[in-house]
XYZ file of C-alpha atoms in Angstrom:
265
model
C 12.157 21.932 12.969
C 14.335 19.462 14.848
C 12.569 16.116 14.579
C 12.280 13.490 17.286
C 14.760 10.681 16.603
C 15.599 7.159 17.706
C 19.124 5.797 17.320
C 20.796 2.399 17.244
C 24.378 1.247 16.755
C 27.721 2.977 17.350
C 27.755 6.741 16.856
C 31.003 6.541 14.895
C 29.706 4.065 12.303
C 28.471 4.860 8.788
C 25.089 6.617 9.197
C 21.801 5.289 7.851
C 18.758 7.580 8.203
C 15.251 6.090 8.061
C 12.088 8.020 7.126
C 8.638 6.523 7.701
C 5.413 6.766 5.736
C 2.450 8.968 6.533
C 0.370 8.250 9.671
C 3.262 6.193 11.112
C 6.431 7.144 13.046
C 10.089 6.222 13.207
C 9.491 3.276 15.504
C 8.306 1.321 12.465
C 11.993 0.755 11.641
C 12.966 -0.734 15.006
C 13.285 -4.378 13.930
C 15.326 -3.429 10.861
C 17.402 -0.911 12.830
C 18.326 -3.434 15.522
C 19.617 -5.751 12.801
C 21.546 -3.008 10.988
C 22.800 -1.487 14.239
C 25.556 -4.074 14.495
C 27.359 -2.365 11.602
C 25.796 1.087 11.135
C 24.664 4.137 13.035
C 20.926 3.981 12.382
C 18.748 7.038 12.951
C 14.985 7.076 12.455
C 12.917 10.242 12.581
C 9.326 11.156 13.382
C 8.209 13.487 10.613
C 6.535 16.810 11.386
C 2.948 16.055 12.412
C 3.808 12.471 13.423
C 4.925 10.675 16.555
C 6.750 12.845 19.088
C 7.753 15.619 16.671
C 6.055 19.018 16.496
C 2.714 19.181 14.725
C 2.521 22.745 13.378
C 2.252 23.448 9.620
C 3.331 23.702 6.895
C 3.422 20.001 5.977
C 4.485 20.195 2.341
C 7.387 18.252 0.832
C 9.825 21.188 0.914
C 9.254 21.721 4.645
C 9.686 18.022 5.422
C 12.967 17.974 3.456
C 14.221 21.027 5.334
C 13.287 19.350 8.633
C 15.263 16.250 7.669
C 18.357 18.258 6.743
C 18.162 20.393 9.883
C 17.823 17.286 12.030
C 20.777 15.374 10.558
C 22.858 18.565 10.766
C 22.103 18.699 14.483
C 23.352 15.108 14.776
C 26.614 15.878 12.984
C 25.726 13.816 9.893
C 26.985 15.564 6.725
C 25.877 12.723 4.434
C 24.216 9.350 4.861
C 22.507 6.443 3.231
C 18.770 7.097 3.436
C 15.909 4.594 3.687
C 12.363 5.798 3.062
C 9.057 3.942 3.059
C 6.035 5.216 1.114
C 5.738 8.998 1.756
C 9.180 8.783 3.369
C 10.524 7.400 0.088
C 9.135 10.388 -1.750
C 10.759 12.727 0.761
C 14.236 11.230 0.523
C 13.997 11.225 -3.283
C 13.120 14.937 -3.104
C 15.993 15.516 -0.669
C 18.436 13.732 -2.981
C 17.255 15.882 -5.896
C 17.978 19.178 -4.113
C 20.990 18.093 -2.026
C 22.652 15.080 -3.699
C 25.860 15.713 -1.744
C 23.948 14.718 1.421
C 22.993 11.303 -0.001
C 25.526 8.483 -0.319
C 22.774 6.113 -1.488
C 19.063 5.615 -0.918
C 16.622 2.751 -0.509
C 13.069 3.490 -1.650
C 10.556 1.087 -0.109
C 7.448 1.209 -2.341
C 7.781 5.009 -2.504
C 4.845 7.403 -2.762
C 5.195 8.342 -6.427
C 2.314 8.929 -8.835
C -0.351 7.802 -6.377
C -3.726 7.602 -8.181
C -5.865 10.599 -7.150
C -8.846 8.360 -6.381
C -6.760 6.327 -3.928
C -5.328 9.485 -2.336
C -8.802 11.010 -1.962
C -10.230 7.892 -0.344
C -7.275 7.672 2.040
C -7.348 11.389 2.923
C -11.069 11.210 3.669
C -10.393 8.294 6.021
C -7.405 9.876 7.765
C -9.116 13.220 8.389
C -11.748 11.579 10.594
C -11.446 11.543 14.380
C -10.601 7.883 14.815
C -10.664 6.923 18.478
C -10.746 3.623 20.301
C -11.736 2.261 23.678
C -8.828 -0.202 23.680
C -5.613 -1.132 21.914
C -7.387 -4.192 20.490
C -9.955 -1.925 18.859
C -7.216 0.084 17.178
C -5.446 -3.072 16.005
C -8.672 -4.396 14.497
C -9.120 -1.115 12.608
C -5.597 -1.279 11.164
C -5.994 -4.921 10.158
C -9.175 -4.089 8.265
C -7.434 -1.463 6.086
C -7.197 -2.406 2.416
C -3.474 -1.527 2.396
C -2.725 -4.303 4.894
C -2.468 -7.592 3.011
C -0.951 -10.063 5.433
C 0.522 -8.294 8.448
C 0.922 -10.397 11.617
C -1.402 -9.155 14.343
C 1.413 -9.126 16.889
C 3.458 -6.688 14.782
C 0.595 -4.208 14.561
C -0.297 -4.693 18.225
C 3.241 -3.829 19.329
C 3.266 -0.739 17.113
C -0.181 0.423 18.268
C 0.646 -0.007 21.940
C 3.616 2.330 21.555
C 1.836 4.921 19.419
C -1.652 5.356 20.860
C -2.294 8.340 23.122
C -5.186 8.682 25.556
C -7.135 11.919 25.191
C -9.018 13.968 27.736
C -12.145 12.017 26.808
C -10.460 8.749 27.787
C -10.314 7.506 24.188
C -7.151 6.269 22.440
C -5.906 7.923 19.242
C -2.867 7.443 17.055
C -0.216 10.143 17.384
C -0.271 11.534 13.830
C -1.981 14.797 12.932
C -4.949 14.161 10.589
C -4.323 17.554 8.970
C -0.709 16.637 8.188
C -1.848 13.321 6.714
C -4.358 15.013 4.409
C -1.648 17.337 3.054
C 0.683 14.372 2.520
C -1.976 12.585 0.471
C -2.094 15.650 -1.766
C 1.706 15.697 -2.097
C 1.946 12.089 -3.319
C -0.335 12.836 -6.288
C 2.028 15.553 -7.562
C 4.736 14.801 -10.165
C 7.519 12.583 -8.843
C 10.749 14.271 -7.713
C 13.629 14.435 -10.210
C 15.866 11.380 -10.074
C 19.177 12.032 -8.327
C 22.301 10.312 -9.735
C 22.994 8.247 -6.607
C 22.992 4.469 -6.025
C 19.373 3.523 -5.426
C 17.510 0.442 -4.221
C 13.869 0.276 -5.291
C 11.846 -2.283 -3.313
C 8.449 -3.234 -4.727
C 5.939 -5.623 -3.147
C 3.808 -7.993 -5.184
C 0.599 -6.200 -4.155
C 0.528 -2.399 -3.926
C -2.109 0.240 -4.628
C 0.592 2.843 -5.323
C 3.029 0.884 -7.509
C 3.837 2.939 -10.619
C 5.530 0.944 -13.371
C 6.141 4.202 -15.209
C 8.302 5.395 -12.311
C 10.163 2.067 -12.322
C 10.997 2.634 -15.989
C 12.093 6.210 -15.266
C 14.522 4.962 -12.627
C 15.897 2.224 -14.882
C 16.432 4.665 -17.730
C 18.005 7.346 -15.515
C 20.231 5.224 -13.284
C 21.172 2.133 -15.257
C 23.664 0.084 -13.235
C 23.242 2.380 -10.222
C 19.715 1.023 -9.731
C 19.003 -2.172 -7.805
C 15.491 -3.601 -7.994
C 14.097 -5.988 -5.396
C 10.686 -7.696 -5.328
C 9.228 -8.742 -1.979
C 6.012 -10.633 -1.199
C 2.685 -9.294 0.038
C 1.677 -5.641 0.263
C 2.691 -2.024 0.661
C 3.654 -2.117 4.353
C 6.860 -4.004 3.578
C 8.405 -3.475 7.036
C 5.468 -5.387 8.550
C 4.438 -7.718 5.756
C 7.777 -8.898 4.381
C 10.330 -7.881 7.040
C 12.878 -10.624 6.363
C 12.907 -10.136 2.595
C 13.013 -6.351 2.902
C 15.835 -6.464 5.451
C 17.830 -8.855 3.254
C 17.450 -6.566 0.243
C 18.547 -3.539 2.254
C 21.483 -5.329 3.905
C 22.793 -6.527 0.535
C 22.396 -3.062 -0.954
C 24.240 -1.405 1.939
C 27.151 -3.782 1.465
C 27.239 -3.047 -2.273
C 27.429 0.725 -1.754
C 30.146 0.725 0.889
C 33.047 2.838 -0.420
C 35.418 -0.146 -0.403
C 32.997 -2.187 -2.538
C 32.469 0.382 -5.300
C 34.400 -0.058 -8.552
C 37.434 2.183 -9.028
């Protein structure tokens, strides 16, 4: 499937491809992409079952990875630096494992590895419900009450919700993701983590996260050594909302370090 994309920056610049987490869409990267767009060609996707992309199954990891490769092929991008948040981090790690030649480097923003089954079950049960709202404010209040949102500014969520909500035939507002696709994704993140690809990797971890796996951090340190960069950011799992400046700084520094001219030898 060709995924819906958003693009920033010059088309001839070094490409950076951004992959969002489940129940979100590629617009979550806009603030970061505008900043990076001065120096890079930034592409963000809407995953299958999310945003403006097609919704039909299957929604498993292999299909998402194939969608990502098909989409960047259509854009003339043979290889790129990849940035993935949460479920998107899991997907780009899986992509790097099966097609390392397509990955110059990757930034994993609190990736969806080894998610506790109890947390996945609770989240899947929530996401499968028919959440609908009379107003944008109602949807914003619902997002702010989620236990995964630690300290997100209301204005950031309000801007995201206003661009994502769709009005149904019953007059109610709903977010654009497919509940069925979200449920499958929650299953995927409980499965064993993808093999670790031998590419330069940034691993961003927030102070508070329900999905942080220290065992996976150790796996990455042991496997990658000096090719791994670790960065700690404040607050919670939604790092693009909750710690945007710190996350952007970590990514910008990492991108500079992995430019071909900056690599040793």
